[in-house]
XYZ file of C-alpha atoms in Angstrom:
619
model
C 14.770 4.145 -1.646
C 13.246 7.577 -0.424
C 10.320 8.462 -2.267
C 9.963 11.724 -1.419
C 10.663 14.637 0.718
C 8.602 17.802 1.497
C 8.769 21.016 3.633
C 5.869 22.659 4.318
C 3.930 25.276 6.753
C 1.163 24.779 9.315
C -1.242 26.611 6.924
C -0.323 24.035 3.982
C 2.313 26.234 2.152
C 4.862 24.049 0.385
C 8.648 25.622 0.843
C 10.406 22.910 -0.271
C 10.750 19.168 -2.063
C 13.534 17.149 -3.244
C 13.512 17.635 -7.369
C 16.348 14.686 -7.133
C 14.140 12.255 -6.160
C 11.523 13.201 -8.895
C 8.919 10.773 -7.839
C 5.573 10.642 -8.785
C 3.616 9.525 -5.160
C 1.008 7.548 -6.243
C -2.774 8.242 -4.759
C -2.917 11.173 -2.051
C -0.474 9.614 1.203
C 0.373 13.631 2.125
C -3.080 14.696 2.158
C -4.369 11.102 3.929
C -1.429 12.277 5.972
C -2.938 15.580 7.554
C -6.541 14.782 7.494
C -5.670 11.651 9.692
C -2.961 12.122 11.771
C -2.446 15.879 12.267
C -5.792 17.643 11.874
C -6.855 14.543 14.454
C -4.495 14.844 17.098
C -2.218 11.328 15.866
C 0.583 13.546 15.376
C 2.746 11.474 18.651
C 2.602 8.349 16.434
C 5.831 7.123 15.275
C 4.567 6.831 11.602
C 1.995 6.100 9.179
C 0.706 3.499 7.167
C -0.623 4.774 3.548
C -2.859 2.484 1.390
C -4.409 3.457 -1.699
C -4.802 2.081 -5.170
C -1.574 0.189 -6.450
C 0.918 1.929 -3.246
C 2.172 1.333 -0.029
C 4.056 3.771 1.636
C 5.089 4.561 4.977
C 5.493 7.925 6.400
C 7.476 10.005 8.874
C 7.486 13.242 9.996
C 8.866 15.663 12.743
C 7.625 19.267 13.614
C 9.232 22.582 14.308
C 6.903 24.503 16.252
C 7.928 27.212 17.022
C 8.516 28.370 13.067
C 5.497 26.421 12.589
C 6.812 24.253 10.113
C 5.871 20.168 9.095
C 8.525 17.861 7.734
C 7.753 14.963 5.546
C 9.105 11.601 4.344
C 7.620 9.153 2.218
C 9.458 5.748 1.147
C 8.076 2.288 0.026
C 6.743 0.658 3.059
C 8.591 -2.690 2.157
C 11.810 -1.019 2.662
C 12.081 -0.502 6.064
C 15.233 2.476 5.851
C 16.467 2.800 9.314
C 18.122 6.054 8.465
C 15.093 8.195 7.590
C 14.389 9.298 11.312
C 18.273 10.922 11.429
C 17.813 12.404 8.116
C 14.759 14.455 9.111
C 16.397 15.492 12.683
C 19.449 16.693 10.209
C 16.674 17.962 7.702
C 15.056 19.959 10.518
C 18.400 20.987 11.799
C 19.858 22.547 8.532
C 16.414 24.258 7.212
C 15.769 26.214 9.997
C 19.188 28.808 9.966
C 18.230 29.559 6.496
C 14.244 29.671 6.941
C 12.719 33.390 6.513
C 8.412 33.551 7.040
C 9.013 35.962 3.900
C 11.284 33.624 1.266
C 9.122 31.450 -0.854
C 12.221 29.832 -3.018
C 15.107 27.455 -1.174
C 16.660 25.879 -4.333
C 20.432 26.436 -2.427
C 19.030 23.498 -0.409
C 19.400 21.010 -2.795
C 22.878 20.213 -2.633
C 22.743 20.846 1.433
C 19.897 17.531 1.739
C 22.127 15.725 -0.697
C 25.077 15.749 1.694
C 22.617 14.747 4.144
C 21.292 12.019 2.435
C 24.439 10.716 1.797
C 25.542 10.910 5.418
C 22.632 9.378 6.633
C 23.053 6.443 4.284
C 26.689 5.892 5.374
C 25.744 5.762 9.092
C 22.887 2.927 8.255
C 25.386 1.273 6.689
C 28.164 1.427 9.729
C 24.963 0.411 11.479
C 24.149 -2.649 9.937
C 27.981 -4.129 9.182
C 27.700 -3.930 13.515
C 24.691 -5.493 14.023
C 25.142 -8.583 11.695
C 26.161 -11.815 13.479
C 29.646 -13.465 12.907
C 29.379 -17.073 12.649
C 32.096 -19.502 14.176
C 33.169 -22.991 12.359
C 32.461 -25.960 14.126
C 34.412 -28.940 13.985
C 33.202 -31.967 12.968
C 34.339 -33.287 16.017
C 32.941 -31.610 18.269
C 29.719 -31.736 16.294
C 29.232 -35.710 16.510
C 29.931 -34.901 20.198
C 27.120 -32.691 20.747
C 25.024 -34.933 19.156
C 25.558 -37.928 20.868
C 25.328 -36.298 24.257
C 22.156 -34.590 22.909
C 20.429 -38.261 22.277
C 20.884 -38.196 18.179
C 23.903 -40.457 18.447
C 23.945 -43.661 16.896
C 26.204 -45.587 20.199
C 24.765 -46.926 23.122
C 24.693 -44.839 26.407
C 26.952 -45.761 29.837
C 25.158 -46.782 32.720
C 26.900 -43.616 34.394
C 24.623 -41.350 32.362
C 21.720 -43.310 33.604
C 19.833 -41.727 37.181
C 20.499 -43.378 39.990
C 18.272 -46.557 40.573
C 17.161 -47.271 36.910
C 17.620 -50.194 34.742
C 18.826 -50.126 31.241
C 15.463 -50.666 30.534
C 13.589 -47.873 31.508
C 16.477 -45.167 29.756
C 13.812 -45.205 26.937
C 11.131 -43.167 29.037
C 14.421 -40.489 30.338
C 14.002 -36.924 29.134
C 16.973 -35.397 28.977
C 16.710 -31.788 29.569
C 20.146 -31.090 28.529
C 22.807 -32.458 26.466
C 25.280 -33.065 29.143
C 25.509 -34.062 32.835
C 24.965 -31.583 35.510
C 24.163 -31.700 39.254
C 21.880 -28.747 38.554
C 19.818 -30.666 36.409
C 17.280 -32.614 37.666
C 16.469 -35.464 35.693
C 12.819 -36.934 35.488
C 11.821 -40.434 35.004
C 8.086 -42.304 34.509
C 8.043 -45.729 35.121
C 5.040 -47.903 36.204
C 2.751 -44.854 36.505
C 5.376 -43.328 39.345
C 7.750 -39.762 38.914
C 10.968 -39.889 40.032
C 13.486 -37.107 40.560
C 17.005 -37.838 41.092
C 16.258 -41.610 41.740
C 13.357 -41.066 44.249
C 10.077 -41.093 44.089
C 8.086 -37.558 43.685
C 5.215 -37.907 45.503
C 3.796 -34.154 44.928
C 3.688 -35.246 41.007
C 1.211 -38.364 41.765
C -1.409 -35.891 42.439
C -3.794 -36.669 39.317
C -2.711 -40.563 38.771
C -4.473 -43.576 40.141
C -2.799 -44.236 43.748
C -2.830 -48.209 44.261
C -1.658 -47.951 47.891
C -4.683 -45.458 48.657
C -7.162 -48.256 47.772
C -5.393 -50.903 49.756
C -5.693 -48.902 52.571
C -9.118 -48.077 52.146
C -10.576 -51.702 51.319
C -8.156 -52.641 54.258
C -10.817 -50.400 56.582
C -13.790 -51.925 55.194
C -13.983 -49.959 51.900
C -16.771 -47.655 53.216
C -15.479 -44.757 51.465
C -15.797 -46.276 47.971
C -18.813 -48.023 48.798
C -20.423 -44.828 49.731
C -19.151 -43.298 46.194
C -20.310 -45.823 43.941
C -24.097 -46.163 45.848
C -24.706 -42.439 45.331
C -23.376 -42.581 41.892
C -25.738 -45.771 41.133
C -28.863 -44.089 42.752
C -31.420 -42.850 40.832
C -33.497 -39.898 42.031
C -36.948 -41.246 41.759
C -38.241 -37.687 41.557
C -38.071 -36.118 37.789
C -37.640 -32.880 37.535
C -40.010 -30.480 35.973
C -38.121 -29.041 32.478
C -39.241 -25.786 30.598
C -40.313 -26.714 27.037
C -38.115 -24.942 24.581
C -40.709 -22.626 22.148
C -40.399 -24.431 18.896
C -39.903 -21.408 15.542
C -41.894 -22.431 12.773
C -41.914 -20.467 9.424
C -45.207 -21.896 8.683
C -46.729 -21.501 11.609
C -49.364 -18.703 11.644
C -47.710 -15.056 13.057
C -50.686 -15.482 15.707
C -48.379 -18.400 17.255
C -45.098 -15.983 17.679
C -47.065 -13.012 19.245
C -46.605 -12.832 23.339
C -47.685 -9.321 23.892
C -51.403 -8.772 23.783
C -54.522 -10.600 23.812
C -56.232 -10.116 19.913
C -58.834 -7.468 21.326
C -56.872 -5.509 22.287
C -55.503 -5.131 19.384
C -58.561 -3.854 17.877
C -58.218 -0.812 20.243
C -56.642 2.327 19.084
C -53.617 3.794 21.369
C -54.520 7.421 20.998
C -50.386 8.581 21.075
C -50.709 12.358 20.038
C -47.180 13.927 19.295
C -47.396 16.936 21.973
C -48.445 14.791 24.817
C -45.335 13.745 25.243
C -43.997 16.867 24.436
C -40.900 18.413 22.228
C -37.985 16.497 21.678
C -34.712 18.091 23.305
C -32.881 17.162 19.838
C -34.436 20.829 19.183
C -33.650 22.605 22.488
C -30.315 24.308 22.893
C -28.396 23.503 26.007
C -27.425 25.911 28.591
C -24.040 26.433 29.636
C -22.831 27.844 32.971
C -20.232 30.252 31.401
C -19.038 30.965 35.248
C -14.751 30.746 35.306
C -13.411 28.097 37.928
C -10.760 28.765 39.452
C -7.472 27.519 39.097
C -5.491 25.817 41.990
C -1.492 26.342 41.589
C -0.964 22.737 42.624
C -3.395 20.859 40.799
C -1.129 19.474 38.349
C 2.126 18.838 40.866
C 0.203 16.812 43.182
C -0.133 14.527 40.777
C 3.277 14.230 39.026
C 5.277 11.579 39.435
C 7.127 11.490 43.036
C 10.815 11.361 41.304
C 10.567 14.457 39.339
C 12.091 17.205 40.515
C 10.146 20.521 41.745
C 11.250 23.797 41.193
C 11.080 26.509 43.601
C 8.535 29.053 43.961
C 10.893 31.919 43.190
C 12.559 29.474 40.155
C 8.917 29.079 39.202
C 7.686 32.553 39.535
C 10.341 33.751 37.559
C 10.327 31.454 34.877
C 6.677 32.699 33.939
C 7.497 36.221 34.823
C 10.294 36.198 31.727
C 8.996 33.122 29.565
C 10.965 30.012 28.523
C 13.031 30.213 25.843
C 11.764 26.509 24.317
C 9.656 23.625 26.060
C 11.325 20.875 26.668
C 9.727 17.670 26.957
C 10.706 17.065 30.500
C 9.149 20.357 30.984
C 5.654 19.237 29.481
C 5.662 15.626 31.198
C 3.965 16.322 34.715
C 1.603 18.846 33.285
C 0.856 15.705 30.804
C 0.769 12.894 33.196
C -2.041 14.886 34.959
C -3.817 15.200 32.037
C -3.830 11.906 31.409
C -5.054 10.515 34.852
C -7.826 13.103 34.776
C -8.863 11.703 31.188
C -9.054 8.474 32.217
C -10.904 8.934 35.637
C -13.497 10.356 33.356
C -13.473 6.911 31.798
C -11.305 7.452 28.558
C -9.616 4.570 27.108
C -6.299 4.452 28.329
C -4.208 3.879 24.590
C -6.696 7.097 23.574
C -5.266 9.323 26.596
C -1.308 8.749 26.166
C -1.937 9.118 22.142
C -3.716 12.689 22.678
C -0.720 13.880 25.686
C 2.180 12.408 22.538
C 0.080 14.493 20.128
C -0.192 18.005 22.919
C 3.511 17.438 23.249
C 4.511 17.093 19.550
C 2.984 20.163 19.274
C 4.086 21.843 22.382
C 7.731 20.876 22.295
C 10.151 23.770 20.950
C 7.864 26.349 21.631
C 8.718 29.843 23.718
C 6.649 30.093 26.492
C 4.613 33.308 26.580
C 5.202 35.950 29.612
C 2.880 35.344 33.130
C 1.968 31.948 31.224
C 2.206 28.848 33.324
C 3.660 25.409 31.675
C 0.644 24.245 33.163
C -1.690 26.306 31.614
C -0.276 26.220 28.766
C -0.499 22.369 28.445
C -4.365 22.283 29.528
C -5.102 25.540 26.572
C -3.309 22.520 24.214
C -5.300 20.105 24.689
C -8.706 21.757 24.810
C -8.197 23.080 21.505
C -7.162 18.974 20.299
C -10.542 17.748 22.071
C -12.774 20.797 20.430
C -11.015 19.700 16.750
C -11.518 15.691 17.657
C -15.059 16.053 18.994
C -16.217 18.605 15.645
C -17.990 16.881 12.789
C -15.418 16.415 10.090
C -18.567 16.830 7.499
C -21.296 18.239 8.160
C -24.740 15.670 8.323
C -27.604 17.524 8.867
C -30.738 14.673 8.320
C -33.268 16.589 7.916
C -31.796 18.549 4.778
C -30.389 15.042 3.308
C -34.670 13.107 4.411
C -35.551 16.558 1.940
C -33.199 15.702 -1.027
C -33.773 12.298 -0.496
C -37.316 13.071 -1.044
C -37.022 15.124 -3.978
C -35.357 12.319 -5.689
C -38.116 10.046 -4.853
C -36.917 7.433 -2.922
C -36.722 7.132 1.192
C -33.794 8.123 3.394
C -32.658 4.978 4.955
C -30.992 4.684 8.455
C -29.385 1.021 9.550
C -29.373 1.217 13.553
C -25.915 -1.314 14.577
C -24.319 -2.508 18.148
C -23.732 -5.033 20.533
C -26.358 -6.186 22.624
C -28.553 -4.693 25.022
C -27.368 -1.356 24.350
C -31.119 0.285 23.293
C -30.895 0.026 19.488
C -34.940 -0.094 19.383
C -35.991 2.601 22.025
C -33.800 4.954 20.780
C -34.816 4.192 17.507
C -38.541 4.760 18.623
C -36.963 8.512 19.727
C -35.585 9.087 16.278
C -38.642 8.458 14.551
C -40.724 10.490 17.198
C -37.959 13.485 16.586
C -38.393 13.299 12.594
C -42.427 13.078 13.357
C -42.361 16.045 14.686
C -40.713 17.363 11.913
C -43.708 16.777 9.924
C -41.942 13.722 8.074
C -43.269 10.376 7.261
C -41.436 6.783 9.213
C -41.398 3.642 8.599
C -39.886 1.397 10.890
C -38.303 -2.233 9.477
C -37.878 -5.198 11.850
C -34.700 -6.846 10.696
C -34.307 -8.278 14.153
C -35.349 -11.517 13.123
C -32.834 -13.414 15.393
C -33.923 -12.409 19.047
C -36.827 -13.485 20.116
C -39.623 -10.642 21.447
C -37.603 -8.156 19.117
C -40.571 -8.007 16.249
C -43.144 -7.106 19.418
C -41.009 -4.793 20.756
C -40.654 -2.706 17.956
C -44.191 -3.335 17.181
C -45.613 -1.572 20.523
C -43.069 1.445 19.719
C -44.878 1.362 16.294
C -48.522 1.044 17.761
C -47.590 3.772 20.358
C -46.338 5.833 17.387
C -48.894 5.506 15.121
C -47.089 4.607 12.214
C -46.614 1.741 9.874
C -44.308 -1.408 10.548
C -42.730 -3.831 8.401
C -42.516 -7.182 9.188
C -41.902 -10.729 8.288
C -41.252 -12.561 11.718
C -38.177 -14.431 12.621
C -35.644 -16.721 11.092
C -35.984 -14.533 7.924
C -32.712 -13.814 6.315
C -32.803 -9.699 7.530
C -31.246 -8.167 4.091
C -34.018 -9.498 2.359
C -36.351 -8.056 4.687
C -34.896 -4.696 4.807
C -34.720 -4.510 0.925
C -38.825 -5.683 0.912
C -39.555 -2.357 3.186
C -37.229 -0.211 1.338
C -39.278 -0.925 -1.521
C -42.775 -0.716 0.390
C -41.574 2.381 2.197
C -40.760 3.718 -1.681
C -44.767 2.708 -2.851
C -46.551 4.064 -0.164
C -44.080 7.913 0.072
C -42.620 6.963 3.175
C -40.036 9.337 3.868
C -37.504 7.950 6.131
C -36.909 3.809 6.713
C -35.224 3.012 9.989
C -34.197 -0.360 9.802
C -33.718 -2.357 13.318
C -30.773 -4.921 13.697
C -30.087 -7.529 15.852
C -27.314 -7.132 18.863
C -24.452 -8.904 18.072
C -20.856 -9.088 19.350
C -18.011 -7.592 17.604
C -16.700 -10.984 17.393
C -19.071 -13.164 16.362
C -18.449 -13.492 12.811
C -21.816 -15.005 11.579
C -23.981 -11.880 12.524
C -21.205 -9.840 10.694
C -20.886 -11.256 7.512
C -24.850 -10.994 8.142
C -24.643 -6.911 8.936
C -22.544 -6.783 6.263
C -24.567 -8.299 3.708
C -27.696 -6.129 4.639
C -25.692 -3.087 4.106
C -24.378 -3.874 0.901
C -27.783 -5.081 -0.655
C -29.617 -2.258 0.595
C -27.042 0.714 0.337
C -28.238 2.951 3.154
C -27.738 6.517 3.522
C -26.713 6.105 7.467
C -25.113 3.601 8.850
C -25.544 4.262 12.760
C -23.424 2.663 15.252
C -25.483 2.437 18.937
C -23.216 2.405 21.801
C -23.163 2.600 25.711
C -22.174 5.638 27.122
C -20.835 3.261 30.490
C -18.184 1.694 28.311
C -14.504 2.928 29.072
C -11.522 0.831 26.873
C -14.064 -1.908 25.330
C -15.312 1.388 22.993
C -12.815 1.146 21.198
C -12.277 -2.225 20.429
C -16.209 -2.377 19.721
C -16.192 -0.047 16.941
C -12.466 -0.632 15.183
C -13.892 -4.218 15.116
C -17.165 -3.281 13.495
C -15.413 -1.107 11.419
C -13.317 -3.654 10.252
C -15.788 -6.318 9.764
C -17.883 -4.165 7.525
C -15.254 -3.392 5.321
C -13.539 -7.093 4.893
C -16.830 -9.138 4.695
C -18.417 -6.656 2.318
C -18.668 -8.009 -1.628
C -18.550 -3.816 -2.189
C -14.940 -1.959 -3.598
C -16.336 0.817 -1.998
C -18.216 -0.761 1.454
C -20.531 1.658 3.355
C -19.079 1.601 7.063
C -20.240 3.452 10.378
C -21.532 6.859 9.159
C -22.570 8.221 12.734
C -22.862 7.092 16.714
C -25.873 7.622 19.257
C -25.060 7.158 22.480
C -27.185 5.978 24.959
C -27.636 5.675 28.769
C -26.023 9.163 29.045
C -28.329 10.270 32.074
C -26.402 7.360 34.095
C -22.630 8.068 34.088
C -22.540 12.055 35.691
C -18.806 12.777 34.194
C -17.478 10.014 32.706
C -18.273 11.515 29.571
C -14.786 9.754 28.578
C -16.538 7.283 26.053
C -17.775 9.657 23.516
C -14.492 10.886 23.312
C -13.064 7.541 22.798
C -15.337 6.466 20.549
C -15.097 9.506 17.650
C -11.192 9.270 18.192
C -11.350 5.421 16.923
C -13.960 5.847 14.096
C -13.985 9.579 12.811
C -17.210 9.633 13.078
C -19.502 12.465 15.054
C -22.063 11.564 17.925
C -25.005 12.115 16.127
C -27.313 11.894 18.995
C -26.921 11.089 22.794
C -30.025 9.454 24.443
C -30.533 10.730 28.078
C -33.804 8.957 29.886
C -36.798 6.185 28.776
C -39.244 8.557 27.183
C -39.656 9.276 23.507
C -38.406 13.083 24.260
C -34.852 12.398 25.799
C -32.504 12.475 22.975
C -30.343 15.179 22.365
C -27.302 16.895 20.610
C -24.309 16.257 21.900
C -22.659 19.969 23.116
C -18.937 19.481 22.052
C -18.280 22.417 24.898
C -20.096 20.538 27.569
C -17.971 17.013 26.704
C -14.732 18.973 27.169
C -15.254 21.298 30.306
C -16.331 18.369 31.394
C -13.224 16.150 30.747
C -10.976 18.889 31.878
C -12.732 19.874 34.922
């Protein structure tokens, strides 16, 4: 049954719902509905999937752009109606001759959906009396026939049915392929370690048994060649090999023991790290950019249509954005689109992201009058900058130092969980961080919950010594929520004012480490949950963070679980254009890039310049 139907404007004005259906939606599905799908540029997708507290509804929709107007339906997602998709095309149809921008009341369209409804229903009906299967009797007859042929018969088999050169014997090792003779067929039979086919022997088949004739022949020559074998297989190398010794972890053994970096004297010595030698952090420097226009070449988006689409002449061109188009078409949009999408993924976007963002440009495109001395082209590349601007915004703002401030005036630390896979530069870039909010005039505390790597506690120890501020640690093989929830509460004793918490690399994958992640973030509660990926990565971005995603929300004890708040993106110096993965990665999670690391030294991490990412993608 249709839960509900609504009509409403781009800006969010509803015209019209269906009073005859009268029910209640439960949760928000038509608000989850825009926030998701159309404010993000999902609008190509088929449907949605709406869960919330005690519902599960599915949703459909269909746009008319040029009025500007949305078209909803919501049903129980058990159902599965097959005529809802007809019954907004008829919806759409109807609604329009009688829309006016300045009539607020359509009550006379009551009766016209109910007639619609009720046409709609009929057809699915039609639909499914053709589609069911009409079963035939069979005979009992011819039923004890097929089974005896088949092998389930009770009677014994004729020798005719037997392959050519087999006793009655071996008919116990046949497999029938069918249930009846055929010269097609070709029957197979093992017997005595041999394959035959059609009564002779298949010698191609023998390839991985033990060939008796082979050894004849061989011990009839002298039987070097198994001699030879079973002398080098009996010979023992009277040379032993030289094995590493595998470094033995011992909680009790002193933290002296587990340190591999420096000698003890040197510790002793002060590193005299002053903030402005290495200078400001370009998290605080606005980037430049070049506002000079490129120019636009007439056949940059035909060259790379498709070879079977039909061209238009220049004068049938020129003329057609001379007067305007009366309403895209989506043939019209689909070379303009297919050249989109090849330039988005050379600039290493994730393939499934690139045809969902042209289905969304074209959803909104289709319908539409083209403007006067406006290229289809054009028009198509305006489209979807203004869809990567809107996906690459913050939803919500988070601005850290305000929220390390409140945090503070509450009287507890601001806690940020560093995440990823491994080897992606979780601890250098979260040396950066703390060297940005030092020079900020804020106190850091760094937490080494890495206990599963080995080196990780030194590493982050020499960032800390380099730093000049305090560490927390408790070596390796420690269970790391623990450990994080011990320096939360040391960071809260001594007025530390941010806790970033290091994390060991795992795999998206490897459940273990997950259900681990997931546990530290649900003891501790922290107020950013940072996910730290490679800017190199094309379609494996998005399978790395919908996993991660997903893990922390199914292995977490929490009703409400704390998932990926944030991304920083490293390695960003390294890929010139194929800025593609940032893109990819905010489309998957919702989440902003926070920060973008660019270089090795403390300094080189960075905004990212929304601008920048898609002149960049479109160039």
């Amino acid at each position: 049954m249709l839960e509900q139907l609504l009509i409403f404007t781009r800006g969010g004005l509803i015209l019209w719902t269906c009073k005859e259906l009268g029910n209640a939606l439960k949760g928000s599905p038509i608000d989850t509905l825009i926030r998701s799908c159309l404010l993000e540029e999902r609008s190509g997708a088929a449907s949605y999937n709406y869960d919330g507290p005690g519902a599960a509804y599915t949703l459909k929709w269909t746009f008319h752009n040029e009025l500007g107007l949305v078209f909803v339906a919501v049903y129980q997602r058990i159902l599965h109606l097959l005529y809802v998709d007809e019954l907004l095309t008829m919806v759409k149809r109807e609604f329009t001759e009688i829309y006016n921008p300045k009539r607020l009341d359509y009550h006379d369209f009551d009766e016209t959906f109910r007639q619609l409804k009720k046409e709609a229903e009929g057809r699915a009906e039609e639909f499914k009396k053709l589609k069911q299967p009409v079963s035939k009797p069979v005979s009992d007859g011819k039923k004890q026939g097929q089974l005896k042929r088949g092998g389930f018969g009770g009677g014994n088999k004729n020798k005719s049915e037997a392959s050519d050169g087999a006793d009655d014997g071996n008919e116990k090792g046949r497999n029938l392929e069918s249930g009846h003779s055929n010269s097609n067929n070709v029957e197979m039979e093992v017997s005595r370690g041999r394959t035959f086919a059609n009564g002779k022997e298949n010698e191609s088949s023998n390839v991985g048994a033990f060939d008796v004739s082979k050894l004849q022949k061989l011990r009839s020559k002298g039987g070097k060649k198994t001699d030879t074998v079973a002398i080098k297989g009996s010979k023992e190398d009277p040379k032993k090999k030289i094995t590493k010794k595998n470094r033995v972890w011992n909680d009790s053994a002193p933290e002296s023991k587990l340190d591999f970096t420096d000698p003890v004297e040197n510790m002793n010595e002060k590193v005299e790290v002053v903030a402005t030698d290495h200078g400001e952090s370009m998290m605080d420097k606005d980037e430049i950019i070049s506002s000079e226009s490129e120019v636009e070449e007439d056949e940059e988006v035909g060259k790379d249509s498709k070879p079977d689409v039909k061209k238009k002449g220049w004068f049938s061109s020129m003329f057609q954005s001379i007067a305007g188009k009366a309403n895209l078409e989506k043939a019209d949009l689909e070379p303009a689109l297919k050249a989109l999408k090849d330039r988005l993924m050379t600039k290493n976007v994730a393939e499934e992201i690139a045809e969902k963002l042209c289905e969304s440009v074209a959803a909104s495109l289709e319908g539409k009058k083209l403007a006067s001395f406006t290229r289809i082209s054009s028009t198509v590349q305006a489209a979807m900058e203004e869809a990567l601007v809107r996906i690459l915004t913050p939803r919500r703002s988070i601005d850290i130092l305000r929220d390390v401030h409140a945090a503070k005036e509450q009287g507890k630390p601001y806690v940020v969980v560093f995440v990823g896979v491994n080897g992606v530069g979780k601890s250098t870039n979260l040396a950066k961080v703390a060297y940005w909010l030092l020079q900020h005039k804020l106190t850091v505390m760094m937490a080494a919950c890495d206990t599963f790597r080995s080196g990780a506690v030194e590493q982050l120890r020499t960032h800390a010594r380099r730093l000049q501020i305090p560490i927390f640690e408790k070596g390796y093989e420690k269970d790391p929520a623990i450990v994080a929830k011990e320096a939360i509460q040391e960071a809260t004793r001594n007025g530390s004012d941010v806790v970033l918490v290091d994390t060991a690399g795992r795999m998206q994958d490897n459940e273990p480490l997950m259900r681990a992640l997931s546990k530290l973030i649900s003891v501790n509660n922290p107020d950013l949950v940072l996910f730290v990926g490679e800017a190199l990565v094309g379609n494996d971005a998005v399978d790395q963070l919908s996993k991660f995603n997903q893990k922390l929300a199914d292995l977490s004890p929490s009703s409400n679980p704390s998932v990926i708040d944030g991304i920083l993106l490293t390695k960003f110096d390294t890929i010139d254009d194929k800025v593609g993965a940032a893109l990819s990665m905010v489309y998957i999670s919702g989440s902003p890039v926070m920060f973008v690391g660019c270089g090795q030294s403390y300094t080189d991490l960075k905004k990212l310049n929304v601008k920048s990412i898609v002149k960049t993608l479109l160039k």
